[in-house]
PDB file of C-alpha atoms in Angstrom:
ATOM      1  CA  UNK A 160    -114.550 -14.358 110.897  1.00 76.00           C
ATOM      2  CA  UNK A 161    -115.861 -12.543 114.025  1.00 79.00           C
ATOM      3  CA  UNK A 162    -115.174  -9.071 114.420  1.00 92.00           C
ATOM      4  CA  UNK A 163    -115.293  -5.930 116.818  1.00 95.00           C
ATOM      5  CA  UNK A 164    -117.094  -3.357 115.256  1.00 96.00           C
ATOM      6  CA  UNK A 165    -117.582   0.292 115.804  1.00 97.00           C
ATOM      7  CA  UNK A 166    -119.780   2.800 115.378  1.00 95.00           C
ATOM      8  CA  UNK A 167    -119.563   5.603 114.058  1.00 96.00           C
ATOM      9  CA  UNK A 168    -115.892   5.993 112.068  1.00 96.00           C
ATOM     10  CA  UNK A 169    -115.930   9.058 112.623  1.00 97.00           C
ATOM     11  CA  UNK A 170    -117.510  11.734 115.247  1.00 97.00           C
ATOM     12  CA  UNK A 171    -116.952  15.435 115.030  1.00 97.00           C
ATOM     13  CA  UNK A 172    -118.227  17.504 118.047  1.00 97.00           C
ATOM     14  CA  UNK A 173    -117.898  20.919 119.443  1.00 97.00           C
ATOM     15  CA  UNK A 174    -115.876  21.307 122.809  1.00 97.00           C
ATOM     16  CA  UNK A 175    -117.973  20.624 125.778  1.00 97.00           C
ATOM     17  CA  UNK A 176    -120.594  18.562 124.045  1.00 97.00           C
ATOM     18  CA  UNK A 177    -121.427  15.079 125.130  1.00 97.00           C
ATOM     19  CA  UNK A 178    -120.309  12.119 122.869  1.00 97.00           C
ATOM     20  CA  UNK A 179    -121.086   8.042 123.038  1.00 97.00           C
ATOM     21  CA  UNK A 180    -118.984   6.191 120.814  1.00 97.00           C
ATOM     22  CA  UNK A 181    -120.347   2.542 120.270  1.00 97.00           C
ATOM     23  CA  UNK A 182    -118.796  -0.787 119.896  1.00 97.00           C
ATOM     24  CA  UNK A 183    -120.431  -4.657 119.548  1.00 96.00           C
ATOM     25  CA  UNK A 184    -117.857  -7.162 120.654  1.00 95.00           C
ATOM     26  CA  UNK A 185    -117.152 -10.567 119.476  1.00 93.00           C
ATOM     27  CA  UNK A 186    -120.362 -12.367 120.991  1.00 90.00           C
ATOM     28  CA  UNK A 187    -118.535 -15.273 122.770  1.00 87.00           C
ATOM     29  CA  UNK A 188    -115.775 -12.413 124.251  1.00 91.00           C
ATOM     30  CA  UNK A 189    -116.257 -11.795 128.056  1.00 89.00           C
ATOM     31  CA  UNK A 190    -113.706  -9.038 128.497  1.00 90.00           C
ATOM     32  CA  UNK A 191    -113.665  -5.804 126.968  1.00 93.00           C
ATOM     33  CA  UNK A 192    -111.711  -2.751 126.471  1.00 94.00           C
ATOM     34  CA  UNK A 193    -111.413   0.903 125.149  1.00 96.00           C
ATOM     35  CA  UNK A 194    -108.201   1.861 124.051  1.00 96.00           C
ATOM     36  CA  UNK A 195    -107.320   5.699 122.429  1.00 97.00           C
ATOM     37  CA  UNK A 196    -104.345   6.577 120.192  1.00 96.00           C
ATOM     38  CA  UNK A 197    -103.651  10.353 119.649  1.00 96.00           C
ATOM     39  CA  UNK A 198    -102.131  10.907 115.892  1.00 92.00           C
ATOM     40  CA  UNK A 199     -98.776  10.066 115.799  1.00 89.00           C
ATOM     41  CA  UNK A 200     -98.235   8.826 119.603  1.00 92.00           C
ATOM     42  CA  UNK A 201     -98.631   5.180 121.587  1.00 93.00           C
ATOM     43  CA  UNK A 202    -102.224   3.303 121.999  1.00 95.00           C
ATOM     44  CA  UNK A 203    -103.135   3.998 125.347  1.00 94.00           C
ATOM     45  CA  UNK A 204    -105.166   1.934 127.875  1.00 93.00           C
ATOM     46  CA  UNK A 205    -108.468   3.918 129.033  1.00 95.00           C
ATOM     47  CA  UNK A 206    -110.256   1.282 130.829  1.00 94.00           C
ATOM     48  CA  UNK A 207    -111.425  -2.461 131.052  1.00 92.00           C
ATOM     49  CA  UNK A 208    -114.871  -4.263 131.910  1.00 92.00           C
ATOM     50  CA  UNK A 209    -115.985  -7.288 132.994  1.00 90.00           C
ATOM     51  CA  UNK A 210    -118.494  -8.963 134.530  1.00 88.00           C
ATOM     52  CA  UNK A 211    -120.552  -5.642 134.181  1.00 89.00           C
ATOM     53  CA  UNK A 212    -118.041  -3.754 135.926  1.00 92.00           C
ATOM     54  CA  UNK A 213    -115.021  -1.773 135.467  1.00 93.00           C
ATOM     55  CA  UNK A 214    -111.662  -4.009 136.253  1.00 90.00           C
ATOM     56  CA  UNK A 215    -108.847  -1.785 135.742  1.00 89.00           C
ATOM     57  CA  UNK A 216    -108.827   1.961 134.529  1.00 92.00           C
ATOM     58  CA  UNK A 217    -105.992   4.264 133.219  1.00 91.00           C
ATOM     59  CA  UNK A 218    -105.524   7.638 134.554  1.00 91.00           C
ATOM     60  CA  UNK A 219    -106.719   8.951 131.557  1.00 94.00           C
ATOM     61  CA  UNK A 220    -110.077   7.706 132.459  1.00 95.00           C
ATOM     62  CA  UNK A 221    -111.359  10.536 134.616  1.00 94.00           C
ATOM     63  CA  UNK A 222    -114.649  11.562 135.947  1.00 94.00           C
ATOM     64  CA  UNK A 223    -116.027  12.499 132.352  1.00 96.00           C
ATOM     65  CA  UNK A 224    -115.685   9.306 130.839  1.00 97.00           C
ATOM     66  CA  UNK A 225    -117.703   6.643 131.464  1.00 97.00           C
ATOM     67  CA  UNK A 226    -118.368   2.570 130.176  1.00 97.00           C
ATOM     68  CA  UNK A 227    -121.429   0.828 130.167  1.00 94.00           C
ATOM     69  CA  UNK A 228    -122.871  -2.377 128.472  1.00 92.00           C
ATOM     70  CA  UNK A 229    -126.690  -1.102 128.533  1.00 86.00           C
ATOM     71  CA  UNK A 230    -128.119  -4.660 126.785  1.00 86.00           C
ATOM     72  CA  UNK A 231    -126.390  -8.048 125.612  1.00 78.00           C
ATOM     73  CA  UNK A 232    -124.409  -6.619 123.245  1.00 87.00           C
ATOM     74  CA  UNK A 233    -123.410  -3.072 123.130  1.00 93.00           C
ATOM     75  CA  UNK A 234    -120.578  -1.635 124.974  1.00 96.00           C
ATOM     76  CA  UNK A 235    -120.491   2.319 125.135  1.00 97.00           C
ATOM     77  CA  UNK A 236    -117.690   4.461 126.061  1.00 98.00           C
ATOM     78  CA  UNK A 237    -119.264   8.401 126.993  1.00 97.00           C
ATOM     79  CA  UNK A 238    -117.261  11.233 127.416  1.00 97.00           C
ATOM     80  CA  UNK A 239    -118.839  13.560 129.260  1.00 96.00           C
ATOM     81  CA  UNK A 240    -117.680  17.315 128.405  1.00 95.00           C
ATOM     82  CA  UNK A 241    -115.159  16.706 125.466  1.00 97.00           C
ATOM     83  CA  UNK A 242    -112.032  18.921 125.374  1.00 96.00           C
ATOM     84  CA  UNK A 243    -109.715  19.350 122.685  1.00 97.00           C
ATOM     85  CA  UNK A 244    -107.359  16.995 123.825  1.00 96.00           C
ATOM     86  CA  UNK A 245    -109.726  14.215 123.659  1.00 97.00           C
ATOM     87  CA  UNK A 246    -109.535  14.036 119.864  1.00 97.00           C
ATOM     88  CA  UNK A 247    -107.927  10.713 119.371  1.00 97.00           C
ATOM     89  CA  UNK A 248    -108.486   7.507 117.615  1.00 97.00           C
ATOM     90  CA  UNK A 249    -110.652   5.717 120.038  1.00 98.00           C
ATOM     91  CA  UNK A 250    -110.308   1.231 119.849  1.00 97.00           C
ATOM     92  CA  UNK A 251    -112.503  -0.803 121.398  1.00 97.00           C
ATOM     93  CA  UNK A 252    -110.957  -4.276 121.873  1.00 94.00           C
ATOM     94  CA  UNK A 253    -112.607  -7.536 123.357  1.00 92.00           C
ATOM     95  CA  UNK A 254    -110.786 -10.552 124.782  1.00 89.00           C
ATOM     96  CA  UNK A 255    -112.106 -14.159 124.947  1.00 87.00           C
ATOM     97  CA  UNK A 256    -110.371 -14.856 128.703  1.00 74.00           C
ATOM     98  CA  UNK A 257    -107.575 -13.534 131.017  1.00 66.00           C
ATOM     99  CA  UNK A 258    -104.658 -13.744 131.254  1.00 51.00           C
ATOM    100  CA  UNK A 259    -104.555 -14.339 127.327  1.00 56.00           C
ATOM    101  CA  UNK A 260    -105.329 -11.088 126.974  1.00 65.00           C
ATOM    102  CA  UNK A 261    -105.224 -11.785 123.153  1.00 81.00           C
ATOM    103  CA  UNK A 262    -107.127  -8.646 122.141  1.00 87.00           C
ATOM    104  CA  UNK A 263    -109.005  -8.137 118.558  1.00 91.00           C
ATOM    105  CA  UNK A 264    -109.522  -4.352 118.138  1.00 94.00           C
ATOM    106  CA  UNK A 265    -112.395  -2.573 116.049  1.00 96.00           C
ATOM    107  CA  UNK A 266    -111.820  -0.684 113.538  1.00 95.00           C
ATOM    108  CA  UNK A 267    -111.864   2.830 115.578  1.00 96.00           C
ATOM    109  CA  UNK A 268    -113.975   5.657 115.676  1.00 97.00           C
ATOM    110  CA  UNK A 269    -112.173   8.777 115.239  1.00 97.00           C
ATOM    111  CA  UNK A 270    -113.072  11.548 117.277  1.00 98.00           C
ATOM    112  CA  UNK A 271    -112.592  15.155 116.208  1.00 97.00           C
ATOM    113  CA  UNK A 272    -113.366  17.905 118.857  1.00 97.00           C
ATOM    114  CA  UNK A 273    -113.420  20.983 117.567  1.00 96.00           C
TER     115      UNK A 273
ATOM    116  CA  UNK B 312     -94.037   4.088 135.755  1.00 68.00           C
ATOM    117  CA  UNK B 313     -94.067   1.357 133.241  1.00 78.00           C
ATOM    118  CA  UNK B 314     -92.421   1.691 129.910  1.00 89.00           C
ATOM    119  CA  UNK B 315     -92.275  -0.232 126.662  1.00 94.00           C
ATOM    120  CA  UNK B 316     -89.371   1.219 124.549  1.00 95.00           C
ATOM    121  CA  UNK B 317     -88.904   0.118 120.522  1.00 94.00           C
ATOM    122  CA  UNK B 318     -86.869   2.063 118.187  1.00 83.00           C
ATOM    123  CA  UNK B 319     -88.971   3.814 115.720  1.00 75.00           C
ATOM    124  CA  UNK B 320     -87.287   3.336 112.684  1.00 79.00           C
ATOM    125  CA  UNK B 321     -88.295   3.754 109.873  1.00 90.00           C
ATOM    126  CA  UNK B 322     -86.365   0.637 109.784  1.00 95.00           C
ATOM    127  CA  UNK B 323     -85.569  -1.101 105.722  1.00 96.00           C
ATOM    128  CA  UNK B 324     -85.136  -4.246 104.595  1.00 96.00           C
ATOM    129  CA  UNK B 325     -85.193  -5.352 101.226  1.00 97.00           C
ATOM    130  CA  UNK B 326     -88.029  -7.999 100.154  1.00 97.00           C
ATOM    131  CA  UNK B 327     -86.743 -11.914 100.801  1.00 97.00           C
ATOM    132  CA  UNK B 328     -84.521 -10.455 104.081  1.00 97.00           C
ATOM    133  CA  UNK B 329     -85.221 -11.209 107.185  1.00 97.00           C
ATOM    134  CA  UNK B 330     -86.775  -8.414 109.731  1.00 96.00           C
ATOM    135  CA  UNK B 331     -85.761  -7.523 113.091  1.00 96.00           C
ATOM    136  CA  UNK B 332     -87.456  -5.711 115.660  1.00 97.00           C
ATOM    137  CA  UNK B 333     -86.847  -5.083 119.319  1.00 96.00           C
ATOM    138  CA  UNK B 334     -88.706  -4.088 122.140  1.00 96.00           C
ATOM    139  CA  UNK B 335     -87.501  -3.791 125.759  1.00 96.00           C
ATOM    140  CA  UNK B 336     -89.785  -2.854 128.917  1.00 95.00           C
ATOM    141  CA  UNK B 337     -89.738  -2.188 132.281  1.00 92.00           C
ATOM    142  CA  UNK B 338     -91.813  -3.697 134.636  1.00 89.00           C
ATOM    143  CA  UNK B 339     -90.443  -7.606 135.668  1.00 89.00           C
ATOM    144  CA  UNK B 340     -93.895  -8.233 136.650  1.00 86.00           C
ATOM    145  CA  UNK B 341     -95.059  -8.471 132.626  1.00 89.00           C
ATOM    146  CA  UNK B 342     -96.020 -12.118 132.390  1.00 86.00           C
ATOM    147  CA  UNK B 343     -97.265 -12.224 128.763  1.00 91.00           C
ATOM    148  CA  UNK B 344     -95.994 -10.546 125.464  1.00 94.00           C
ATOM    149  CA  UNK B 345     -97.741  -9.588 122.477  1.00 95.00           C
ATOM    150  CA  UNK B 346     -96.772  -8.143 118.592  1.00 96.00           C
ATOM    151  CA  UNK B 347     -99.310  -6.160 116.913  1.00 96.00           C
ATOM    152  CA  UNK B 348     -99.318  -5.199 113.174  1.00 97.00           C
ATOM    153  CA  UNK B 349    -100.919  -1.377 112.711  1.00 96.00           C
ATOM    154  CA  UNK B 350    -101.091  -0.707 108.781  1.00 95.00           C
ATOM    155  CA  UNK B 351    -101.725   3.380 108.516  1.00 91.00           C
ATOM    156  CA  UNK B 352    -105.231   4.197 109.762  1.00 89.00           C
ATOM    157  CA  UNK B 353    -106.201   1.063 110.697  1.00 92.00           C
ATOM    158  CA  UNK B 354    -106.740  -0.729 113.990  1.00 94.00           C
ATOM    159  CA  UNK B 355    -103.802  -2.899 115.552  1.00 94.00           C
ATOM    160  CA  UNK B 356    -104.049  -6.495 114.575  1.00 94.00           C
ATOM    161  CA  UNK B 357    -102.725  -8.955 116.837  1.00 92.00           C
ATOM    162  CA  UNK B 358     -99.595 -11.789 114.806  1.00 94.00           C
ATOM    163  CA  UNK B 359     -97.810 -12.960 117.864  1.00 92.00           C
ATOM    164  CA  UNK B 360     -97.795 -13.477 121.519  1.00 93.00           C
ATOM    165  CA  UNK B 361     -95.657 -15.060 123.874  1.00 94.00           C
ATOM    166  CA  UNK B 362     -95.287 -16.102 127.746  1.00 91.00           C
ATOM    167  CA  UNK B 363     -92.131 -18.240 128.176  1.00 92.00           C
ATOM    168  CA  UNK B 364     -88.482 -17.511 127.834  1.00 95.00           C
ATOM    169  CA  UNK B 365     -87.230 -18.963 124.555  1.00 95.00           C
ATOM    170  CA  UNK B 366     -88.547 -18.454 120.923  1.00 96.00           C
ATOM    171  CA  UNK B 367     -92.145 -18.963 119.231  1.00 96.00           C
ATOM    172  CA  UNK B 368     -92.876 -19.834 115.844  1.00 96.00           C
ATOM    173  CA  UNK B 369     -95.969 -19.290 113.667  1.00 94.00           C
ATOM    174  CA  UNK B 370     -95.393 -19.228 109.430  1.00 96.00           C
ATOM    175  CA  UNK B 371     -92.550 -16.296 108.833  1.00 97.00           C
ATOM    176  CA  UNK B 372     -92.813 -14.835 112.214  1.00 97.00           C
ATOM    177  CA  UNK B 373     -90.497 -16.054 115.614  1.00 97.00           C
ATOM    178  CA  UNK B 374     -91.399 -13.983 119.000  1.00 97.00           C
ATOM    179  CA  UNK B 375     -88.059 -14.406 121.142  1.00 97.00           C
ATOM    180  CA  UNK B 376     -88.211 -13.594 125.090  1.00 97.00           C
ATOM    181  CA  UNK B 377     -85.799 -13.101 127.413  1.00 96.00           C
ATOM    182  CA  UNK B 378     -87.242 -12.231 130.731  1.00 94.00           C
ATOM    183  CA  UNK B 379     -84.004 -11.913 132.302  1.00 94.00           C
ATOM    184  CA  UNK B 380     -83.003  -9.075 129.530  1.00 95.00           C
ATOM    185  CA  UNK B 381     -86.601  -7.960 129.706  1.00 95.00           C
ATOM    186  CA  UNK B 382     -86.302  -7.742 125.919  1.00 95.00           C
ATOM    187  CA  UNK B 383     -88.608  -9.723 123.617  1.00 97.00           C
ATOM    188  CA  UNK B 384     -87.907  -8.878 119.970  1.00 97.00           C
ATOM    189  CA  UNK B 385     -90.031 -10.149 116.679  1.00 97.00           C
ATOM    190  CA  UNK B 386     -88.096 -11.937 113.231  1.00 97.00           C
ATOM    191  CA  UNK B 387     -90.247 -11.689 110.030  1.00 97.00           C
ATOM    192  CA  UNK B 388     -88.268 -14.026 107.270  1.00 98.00           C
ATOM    193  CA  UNK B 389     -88.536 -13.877 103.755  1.00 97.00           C
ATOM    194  CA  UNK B 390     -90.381  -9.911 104.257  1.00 97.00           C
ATOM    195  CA  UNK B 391     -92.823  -9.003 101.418  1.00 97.00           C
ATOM    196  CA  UNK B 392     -93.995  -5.325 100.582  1.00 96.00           C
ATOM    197  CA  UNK B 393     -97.070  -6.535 102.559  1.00 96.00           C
ATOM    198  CA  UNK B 394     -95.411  -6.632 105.536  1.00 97.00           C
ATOM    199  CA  UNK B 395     -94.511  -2.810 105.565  1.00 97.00           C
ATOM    200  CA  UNK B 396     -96.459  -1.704 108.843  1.00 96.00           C
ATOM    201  CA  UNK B 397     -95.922  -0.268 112.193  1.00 96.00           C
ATOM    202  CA  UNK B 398     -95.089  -2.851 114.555  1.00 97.00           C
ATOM    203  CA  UNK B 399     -95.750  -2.249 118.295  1.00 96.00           C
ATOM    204  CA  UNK B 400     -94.862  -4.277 121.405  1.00 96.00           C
ATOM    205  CA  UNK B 401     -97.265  -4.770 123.779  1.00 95.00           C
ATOM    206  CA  UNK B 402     -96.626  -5.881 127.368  1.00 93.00           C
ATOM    207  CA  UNK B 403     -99.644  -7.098 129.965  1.00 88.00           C
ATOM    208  CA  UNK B 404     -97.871  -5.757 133.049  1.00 77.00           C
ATOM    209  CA  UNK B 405     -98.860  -7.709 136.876  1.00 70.00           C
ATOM    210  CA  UNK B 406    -101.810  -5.347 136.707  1.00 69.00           C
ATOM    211  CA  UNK B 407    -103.201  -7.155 133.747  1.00 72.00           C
ATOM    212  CA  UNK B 408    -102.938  -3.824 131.960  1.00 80.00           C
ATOM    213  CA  UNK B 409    -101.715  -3.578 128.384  1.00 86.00           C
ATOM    214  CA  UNK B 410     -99.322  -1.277 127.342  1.00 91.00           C
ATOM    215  CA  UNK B 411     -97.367  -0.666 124.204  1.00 94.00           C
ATOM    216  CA  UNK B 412     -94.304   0.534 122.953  1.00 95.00           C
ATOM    217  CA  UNK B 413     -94.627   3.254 120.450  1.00 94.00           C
ATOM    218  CA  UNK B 414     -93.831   1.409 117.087  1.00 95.00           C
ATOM    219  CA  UNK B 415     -91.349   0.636 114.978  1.00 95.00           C
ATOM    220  CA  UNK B 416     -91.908   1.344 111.720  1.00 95.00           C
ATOM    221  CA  UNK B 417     -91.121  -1.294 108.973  1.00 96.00           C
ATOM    222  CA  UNK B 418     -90.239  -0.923 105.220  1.00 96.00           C
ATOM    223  CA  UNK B 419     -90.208  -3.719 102.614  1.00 97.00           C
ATOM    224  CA  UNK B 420     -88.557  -2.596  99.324  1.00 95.00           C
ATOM    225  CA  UNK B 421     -89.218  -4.388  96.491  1.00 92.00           C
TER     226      UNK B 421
END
């Protein structure tokens, strides 16, 4: 069965490093998604992409994150200057066609910032 | 600002009963309606969605929607210890943004 899957599990980094968390989405998906869940609280929307551009974006989804689908593939979510509060469980999610919105999540990466 | 709101349980049922779990939101926009299954650690994992008022079936599970209530809630018959998982509501909201209730989660004794 296709899947989303996510590189790496998990990513420590020090506070105010740069970080690029990875994900492959189902090939035939056109929509795709980064969600984050902090331990013990709701999955939260970051952002969405399609058609090579951003769709829809959270307010979580500042100036030091960014998206980008650099070949055919790959779909990147970079955070810029990590702070503490960015440790989370981060999900990317892909999505065949709106307004389904049926989502299949990876498997996460979790993101430590130390 | 839109919510989703679920009770949080823990909420117990004993294997063979049936499970009931509620959801409510805000925004009367939300056109579409979605159960996710989160097992400790892991990713959510979509079971059920639903657009139109009325009830869904698929196996053990029935997705019921009320629009009117803005309350869609999720049965699970005949639970197994399998079953015991966070369950969270998500709503796609007229901005075609998902958002999800916090959880509610589920215990199947044996």
């Amino acid at each position: 069965e296709p899947e989303v899957t996510q590189t790496p599990s998990h990513q420590v980094t020090q506070m105010g490093q740069e970080v690029i968390l990875r994900c492959v989405p189902i090939s035939n998906h056109l929509y795709f998604y980064w969600y984050r869940q902090i331990l013990g609280q709701k999955v939260e929307f970051l952002v969405s992409f399609y058609n090579n551009e951003i769709s829809e974006k959270s307010e979580i989804f500042d100036d030091q994150f960014s998206v980008e689908r650099p070949d055919g593939s790959n779909f990147t979510l970079k955070i810029r200057s990590t702070k503490l509060e960015d440790s989370a469980m981060y999900f990317c999610a892909s999505s065949e066609a709106l307004p389904d919105e049926k989502l299949f999540f990876g498997s996460g990466t979790q993101l430590s910032v130390l | 600002q839109k919510e989703v709101e679920q009770n949080s349980g823990p909420l117990s049922v004993p294997e063979g009963a049936i499970a009931s779990l509620n959801c409510t939101y805000s925004d009367r926009g939300s056109q579409s309606f979605f159960w996710y299954r989160q097992y400790s650690g892991k990713s959510p994992e979509l079971i059920m969605f639903i657009y139109s008022n009325g009830d869904k079936e698929d196996g053990r599970f029935t997705a019921q929607l009320n629009k009117a209530s803005q309350y869609v809630s999720l049965l699970i018959r005949d639970s197994q210890p399998s079953d015991s998982a966070t369950y969270l509501c998500a709503v796609e909201d007229s901005a075609r943004q998902l958002t999800f209730g916090s959880g509610t989660q589920l215990t199947v004794l044996p």
